[in-house]
């Protein structure tokens, strides 16, 4: 998820257990999201002008990444080598070289990207201040990682049923009761058997034992309580049992429980000139039942419910996909997607989805993160991402 990670959670940056920004069909999590995103999947889907059954995608802050036919591709901003090469920004999805074939999840963070491949976690871009133009395998992590999520300057993963985080830790977002860590640190306070994880801007959330847990910064009550920051996982109260997807955005968190979507932290409702905040999970208005995927971005959120794609929140760049730039706290349907969407990911100020075997993106294209021509600054409707022949 962009900050999130976007999203993101077990799958890449997409709303469901993130792939990133994470996905994030699920967010910010390593699996097809959901990120910035990113939660079991999140931020994960992929897209192509040539239909494929093997697509996952993750929208980061100003870049986007996807998995197509076992290979990872990235496009958009490359100021920190987050595309996996040392070139400039790119409107064309470029294959990430140096990553083992058979990647299963990807998460685009703010300035770095991570993926699952060959049973391990690989990251590239700005990693703790060091630039890496090609994937670097994360050491000291238990084999068989099942979820990944890239946040702002930290990353989290699930391996062997436990959650691990590494990177910056100013607000306790690693959940290790300690300082920053260059190696994966075990998250404390989280029950064994975590199924999804999503790294937000300065906080992280996960699903374990059917409940939602969060840790890190809590200035906007994004941890689901009115206390201070927390360096260990705390249970989010007020959600129905059976949480199935979670995604941490910039200053808020969203989850799916019993087929309904809930969000807490900073909202898009303005009171006395300031965005309202709430520690209590609130039901998303105008979203149909049967929600399966959710992804919290920088200022907006997207989800899949009742077979359709919906977004709500900030819309300066048309990232809600409703063919206008009107902001709103209520979910609006994304127009222009072909078929039934299977994955969605909310990034910094753009959104992406997989539908009918193709990848689509909409919103801000200032860094070519939509995969569209540089002459297109914004798109209020989804545009198809054209992958190179593969």
Coordinates of C-alpha atoms in Angstrom, one line a residue:
X1 CA 0.0 0.0 0.0
X2 CA 1.4 3.3 -0.6
X3 CA 1.8 4.2 2.7
X4 CA 0.2 1.7 3.3
X5 CA 0.6 0.2 1.6
X6 CA -1.1 0.6 0.5
X7 CA -2.7 -2.4 0.0
X8 CA -2.4 -4.7 1.1
X9 CA -1.5 -8.5 4.2
X10 CA -1.3 -11.9 3.2
X11 CA -1.4 -10.8 -0.2
X12 CA 0.1 -7.8 -1.8
X13 CA -0.9 -4.3 -1.2
X14 CA -4.9 -5.1 -2.0
X15 CA -7.1 -4.9 0.8
X16 CA -7.0 -8.5 1.7
X17 CA -4.3 -9.9 3.6
X18 CA -1.6 -7.7 1.8
X19 CA 0.7 -8.4 -0.7
X20 CA 1.6 -3.9 0.0
X21 CA 0.6 -1.3 -0.2
X22 CA 0.3 -3.9 0.1
X23 CA -2.5 -5.9 -1.7
X24 CA -2.5 -6.4 -1.5
X25 CA -7.3 -9.5 -4.4
X26 CA -6.5 -8.7 -0.8
X27 CA -4.7 -5.9 0.4
X28 CA -1.2 -4.9 1.3
X29 CA -0.1 -8.3 1.8
X30 CA 1.9 -10.3 -0.4
X31 CA -0.9 -12.1 -1.9
X32 CA -2.9 -10.5 -4.5
X33 CA -3.9 -7.4 -2.6
X34 CA -3.3 -4.7 -0.5
X35 CA -0.9 -1.1 0.1
X36 CA 0.0 1.0 0.2
X37 CA -0.8 -1.3 0.4
X38 CA -1.8 -3.9 0.8
X39 CA -3.7 -8.2 4.1
X40 CA -3.9 -11.7 3.2
X41 CA -3.5 -10.6 -0.3
X42 CA -3.9 -7.0 -1.0
X43 CA -2.3 -4.9 -3.4
X44 CA -1.8 -7.9 -5.3
X45 CA -3.5 -8.5 -8.5
X46 CA -1.9 -8.0 -11.8
X47 CA -3.1 -6.8 -15.0
X48 CA -2.6 -7.2 -18.7
X49 CA -4.1 -6.3 -22.0
X50 CA -3.8 -10.0 -22.7
X51 CA -6.1 -11.9 -20.4
X52 CA -4.4 -14.2 -18.0
X53 CA -5.6 -16.3 -15.1
X54 CA -2.3 -15.5 -13.2
X55 CA -2.5 -11.8 -12.3
X56 CA -2.0 -9.9 -9.1
X57 CA -1.5 -6.2 -8.6
X58 CA -0.3 -3.7 -6.0
X59 CA -0.6 0.1 -6.1
X60 CA 2.2 1.9 -4.2
X61 CA 2.6 5.6 -3.5
X62 CA 3.7 6.6 -7.1
X63 CA 4.4 3.2 -8.6
X64 CA 2.6 0.0 -9.3
X65 CA 3.7 -3.6 -9.5
X66 CA 2.1 -6.8 -10.6
X67 CA 2.7 -10.5 -11.1
X68 CA 1.8 -12.0 -14.5
X69 CA 2.5 -15.6 -15.4
X70 CA 5.0 -16.0 -12.5
X71 CA 7.0 -12.9 -13.3
X72 CA 7.0 -9.5 -11.5
X73 CA 6.5 -6.2 -13.4
X74 CA 6.7 -2.6 -12.1
X75 CA 6.0 0.8 -13.6
X76 CA 5.7 4.4 -12.6
X77 CA 8.2 6.4 -10.4
X78 CA 11.7 5.0 -10.0
X79 CA 13.5 7.7 -8.0
X80 CA 14.4 5.0 -5.4
X81 CA 14.8 2.1 -7.8
X82 CA 11.5 0.7 -6.6
X83 CA 10.8 -0.6 -10.1
X84 CA 13.7 -3.0 -9.8
X85 CA 16.1 -1.3 -12.2
X86 CA 18.4 1.8 -12.2
X87 CA 16.5 3.5 -15.1
X88 CA 14.0 6.4 -15.0
X89 CA 10.3 6.5 -14.6
X90 CA 8.4 4.1 -16.9
X91 CA 4.9 4.0 -18.4
X92 CA 5.6 0.5 -19.6
X93 CA 5.6 -2.4 -17.1
X94 CA 9.2 -3.6 -16.8
X95 CA 10.0 -7.1 -15.7
X96 CA 11.9 -7.2 -12.5
X97 CA 15.1 -9.2 -13.2
X98 CA 16.9 -11.2 -10.5
X99 CA 13.7 -12.4 -9.0
X100 CA 13.2 -16.2 -9.1
X101 CA 10.4 -17.3 -11.5
X102 CA 7.1 -18.3 -9.9
X103 CA 6.5 -15.2 -7.8
X104 CA 3.2 -15.6 -5.9
X105 CA 2.7 -12.2 -4.2
X106 CA 3.9 -8.6 -4.5
X107 CA 3.6 -5.4 -2.5
X108 CA 4.4 -1.9 -3.6
X109 CA 5.3 0.4 -0.7
X110 CA 6.2 4.0 -0.8
X111 CA 9.8 3.8 -1.9
X112 CA 10.4 0.0 -2.1
X113 CA 8.8 -3.1 -3.3
X114 CA 8.8 -6.7 -2.0
X115 CA 7.6 -10.0 -3.3
X116 CA 7.3 -13.7 -2.4
X117 CA 9.2 -16.1 -4.6
X118 CA 10.9 -19.5 -4.2
X119 CA 9.7 -19.7 -0.7
X120 CA 11.4 -16.5 0.4
X121 CA 11.0 -12.8 0.6
X122 CA 12.8 -10.4 -1.8
X123 CA 12.9 -6.6 -1.7
X124 CA 14.3 -3.8 -3.8
X125 CA 14.3 0.0 -3.9
X126 CA 15.1 2.1 -0.9
X127 CA 15.7 -0.3 1.9
X128 CA 16.8 1.4 5.1
X129 CA 18.5 4.2 3.1
X130 CA 20.4 1.9 0.8
X131 CA 19.4 1.7 -2.8
X132 CA 18.9 -1.7 -4.5
X133 CA 18.1 -1.8 -8.2
X134 CA 17.5 -5.6 -8.1
X135 CA 15.8 -8.0 -5.6
X136 CA 17.7 -8.8 -2.4
X137 CA 16.6 -11.9 -0.5
X138 CA 15.6 -11.2 3.1
X139 CA 17.7 -13.3 5.4
X140 CA 17.0 -14.5 8.9
X141 CA 13.3 -15.1 8.1
X142 CA 11.7 -18.5 8.6
X143 CA 11.3 -20.4 5.2
X144 CA 7.9 -20.7 3.6
X145 CA 6.7 -17.1 3.9
X146 CA 3.0 -16.8 3.1
X147 CA 2.4 -13.0 3.2
X148 CA 4.3 -9.8 2.6
X149 CA 3.5 -6.1 2.9
X150 CA 5.7 -3.1 2.2
X151 CA 4.9 0.1 4.1
X152 CA 6.6 3.5 4.3
X153 CA 10.0 2.6 5.6
X154 CA 9.2 -0.8 7.1
X155 CA 8.1 -4.2 5.8
X156 CA 6.2 -7.1 7.4
X157 CA 5.7 -10.7 6.6
X158 CA 4.1 -13.9 7.9
X159 CA 6.3 -17.1 8.0
X160 CA 5.5 -20.3 9.9
X161 CA 2.4 -18.7 11.4
X162 CA 4.3 -15.9 13.0
X163 CA 4.4 -12.2 12.0
X164 CA 7.8 -10.5 11.5
X165 CA 8.6 -6.8 10.7
X166 CA 11.8 -4.9 10.0
X167 CA 13.0 -1.4 9.1
X168 CA 12.1 1.9 10.8
X169 CA 10.5 1.8 14.2
X170 CA 10.0 5.4 15.4
X171 CA 6.4 4.7 16.3
X172 CA 6.6 1.0 17.3
X173 CA 5.4 -0.1 13.9
X174 CA 7.6 -3.2 14.0
X175 CA 5.8 -4.5 17.1
X176 CA 9.0 -5.7 18.7
X177 CA 9.1 -3.6 21.9
X178 CA 12.5 -2.3 20.7
X179 CA 14.2 -0.1 18.2
X180 CA 14.7 -0.3 14.5
X181 CA 15.8 -3.6 13.1
X182 CA 17.6 -4.5 9.9
X183 CA 16.5 -8.1 10.2
X184 CA 13.0 -9.5 10.7
X185 CA 11.8 -9.1 14.3
X186 CA 9.0 -11.2 15.8
X187 CA 5.9 -9.2 16.5
X188 CA 4.9 -9.4 20.2
X189 CA 1.4 -9.7 21.5
X190 CA 0.0 -11.4 18.4
X191 CA -1.5 -14.9 18.7
X192 CA 0.2 -17.6 16.8
X193 CA -1.3 -18.5 13.4
X194 CA -1.5 -15.1 11.8
X195 CA -3.2 -15.3 8.4
X196 CA -2.9 -11.7 7.0
X197 CA -0.7 -8.6 7.5
X198 CA -0.7 -5.1 6.3
X199 CA 2.0 -2.4 6.8
X200 CA 0.6 1.1 6.7
X201 CA 2.4 4.4 7.0
X202 CA 3.6 4.3 10.6
X203 CA 1.4 1.4 11.8
X204 CA 0.8 -2.2 11.0
X205 CA -2.2 -4.5 11.4
X206 CA -2.7 -8.3 11.1
X207 CA -5.4 -11.0 11.4
X208 CA -4.8 -13.8 14.0
X209 CA -7.2 -16.1 15.7
X210 CA -10.1 -14.5 13.8
X211 CA -9.5 -11.0 15.2
X212 CA -7.8 -7.8 14.0
X213 CA -4.7 -6.6 15.8
X214 CA -2.7 -3.4 15.2
X215 CA 0.4 -1.7 16.5
X216 CA 2.6 1.4 15.9
X217 CA 1.4 5.0 15.6
X218 CA -2.0 5.9 17.1
X219 CA -2.2 9.7 16.7
X220 CA -5.4 9.2 14.6
X221 CA -6.7 6.2 16.5
X222 CA -5.8 4.0 13.6
X223 CA -5.0 1.2 16.1
X224 CA -8.7 1.0 17.1
X225 CA -8.4 2.6 20.5
X226 CA -7.9 6.1 22.0
X227 CA -4.6 5.3 23.7
X228 CA -1.1 6.2 22.7
X229 CA 1.3 4.5 20.3
X230 CA 1.9 0.8 20.9
X231 CA 5.1 -1.3 20.3
X232 CA 3.2 -4.6 20.6
X233 CA 0.0 -5.9 19.0
X234 CA -3.3 -4.9 20.5
X235 CA -6.7 -6.3 19.7
X236 CA -9.1 -4.0 17.8
X237 CA -12.4 -4.0 19.7
X238 CA -15.8 -3.4 18.1
X239 CA -15.5 -5.7 15.1
X240 CA -17.7 -8.8 14.5
X241 CA -15.9 -12.1 14.9
X242 CA -14.4 -13.7 11.9
X243 CA -12.2 -10.9 10.4
X244 CA -11.2 -12.0 6.9
X245 CA -9.3 -9.0 5.4
X246 CA -7.4 -6.0 6.8
X247 CA -5.5 -3.1 5.3
X248 CA -3.6 -0.2 6.9
X249 CA -3.5 3.1 5.1
X250 CA -1.9 6.4 6.0
X251 CA -3.8 7.3 9.1
X252 CA -6.7 4.8 9.1
X253 CA -7.3 1.1 9.0
X254 CA -10.1 -0.9 7.3
X255 CA -11.2 -4.5 7.6
X256 CA -13.9 -7.0 6.5
X257 CA -15.8 -9.0 9.0
X258 CA -18.9 -11.1 8.3
X259 CA -19.0 -9.8 4.8
X260 CA -19.2 -6.1 5.8
X261 CA -16.5 -3.4 5.6
X262 CA -15.4 -1.3 8.6
X263 CA -12.9 1.5 8.9
X264 CA -11.4 3.5 11.9
X265 CA -8.9 6.2 12.5
X266 CA -9.0 9.3 10.3
X267 CA -12.1 9.5 8.2
X268 CA -13.2 11.6 5.2
X269 CA -15.8 13.4 7.2
X270 CA -14.8 17.0 8.0
X271 CA -15.8 18.5 11.3
X272 CA -14.8 22.1 12.0
X273 CA -12.4 22.1 9.1
X274 CA -10.6 19.0 10.3
X275 CA -11.0 15.3 9.3
X276 CA -12.9 13.4 12.0
X277 CA -11.2 10.5 13.8
X278 CA -12.7 7.5 15.5
X279 CA -11.3 4.7 17.5
X280 CA -14.5 2.7 16.9
X281 CA -14.8 0.7 13.6
X282 CA -17.5 2.2 11.6
X283 CA -19.5 0.5 8.9
X284 CA -18.8 1.8 5.4
X285 CA -21.8 3.5 4.0
X286 CA -23.4 2.6 0.6
X287 CA -21.2 -0.5 0.2
X288 CA -23.2 -3.6 -0.7
X289 CA -22.9 -6.7 1.5
X290 CA -20.7 -9.6 0.6
X291 CA -17.4 -7.7 0.7
X292 CA -14.4 -9.9 0.0
X293 CA -11.5 -7.5 -0.5
X294 CA -10.4 -4.1 0.9
X295 CA -7.4 -1.8 0.4
X296 CA -6.7 1.5 2.3
X297 CA -4.6 4.0 0.4
X298 CA -3.2 7.4 1.2
X299 CA -6.5 9.2 1.5
X300 CA -9.0 6.8 -0.1
X301 CA -10.1 3.2 0.2
X302 CA -11.3 0.6 -2.3
X303 CA -13.1 -2.7 -1.9
X304 CA -14.8 -5.5 -3.9
X305 CA -18.4 -6.3 -2.8
X306 CA -21.3 -8.1 -4.4
X307 CA -19.2 -8.7 -7.5
X308 CA -18.3 -5.0 -8.1
X309 CA -15.5 -2.5 -7.3
X310 CA -16.2 0.4 -5.0
X311 CA -14.1 3.3 -3.7
X312 CA -14.5 6.2 -1.3
X313 CA -12.6 9.0 0.3
X314 CA -10.2 11.5 -1.3
X315 CA -10.7 12.0 -5.0
X316 CA -8.5 14.9 -6.1
X317 CA -7.1 12.9 -9.0
X318 CA -10.2 10.8 -9.7
X319 CA -8.8 7.8 -7.8
X320 CA -12.3 6.7 -6.8
X321 CA -13.0 5.8 -10.5
X322 CA -16.5 7.2 -10.5
X323 CA -15.8 9.3 -13.6
X324 CA -15.7 12.5 -11.6
X325 CA -13.5 14.2 -8.9
X326 CA -16.0 14.6 -6.2
X327 CA -14.8 13.3 -2.8
X328 CA -17.1 11.4 -0.5
X329 CA -17.4 9.3 2.6
X330 CA -19.8 7.0 0.8
X331 CA -18.7 4.1 -1.4
X332 CA -19.2 4.8 -5.1
X333 CA -19.0 2.1 -7.9
X334 CA -16.0 2.1 -10.2
X335 CA -17.2 2.6 -13.7
X336 CA -15.5 1.2 -16.8
X337 CA -14.2 -2.2 -15.6
X338 CA -15.0 -5.2 -17.8
X339 CA -16.3 -8.3 -16.2
X340 CA -16.2 -9.1 -12.5
X341 CA -13.2 -7.7 -10.5
X342 CA -11.1 -10.2 -8.5
X343 CA -8.5 -7.9 -7.0
X344 CA -8.2 -4.2 -6.1
X345 CA -5.5 -2.0 -4.6
X346 CA -5.6 1.7 -3.4
X347 CA -2.3 3.5 -3.8
X348 CA -1.1 7.0 -3.0
X349 CA -3.5 8.8 -5.3
X350 CA -4.3 6.1 -7.8
X351 CA -6.1 2.7 -7.8
X352 CA -5.7 -0.5 -9.7
X353 CA -7.8 -3.7 -10.1
X354 CA -7.9 -7.0 -11.9
X355 CA -11.0 -7.7 -13.8
X356 CA -11.9 -10.2 -16.4
X357 CA -8.2 -11.3 -16.6
X358 CA -6.9 -7.8 -17.3
X359 CA -5.2 -5.1 -15.2
X360 CA -6.7 -1.6 -14.9
X361 CA -5.6 1.6 -13.2
X362 CA -7.1 5.0 -12.7
X363 CA -6.4 8.3 -10.9
X364 CA -3.1 10.2 -10.7
X365 CA -0.6 9.5 -13.6
X366 CA 2.0 12.1 -12.7
X367 CA 4.7 9.4 -12.6
X368 CA 3.1 7.1 -15.1
X369 CA 1.9 4.8 -12.4
X370 CA -1.3 4.0 -14.4
X371 CA 0.8 2.5 -17.1
X372 CA -0.6 5.2 -19.4
X373 CA 1.2 7.6 -21.7
X374 CA 3.1 10.4 -19.9
X375 CA 0.8 13.0 -21.6
X376 CA -2.1 11.7 -19.5
X377 CA -1.9 13.4 -16.1
X378 CA -5.1 11.9 -14.6
X379 CA -7.7 9.4 -15.6
X380 CA -11.2 9.5 -14.0
X381 CA -11.9 6.0 -15.5
X382 CA -10.0 2.8 -15.5
X383 CA -7.4 2.4 -18.3
X384 CA -6.1 -1.0 -19.3
X385 CA -2.4 -1.7 -18.4
X386 CA -0.6 -3.1 -21.5
X387 CA 2.1 -5.6 -20.6
X388 CA 5.0 -6.4 -23.0
X389 CA 4.7 -9.6 -24.8
X390 CA 5.4 -12.5 -22.5

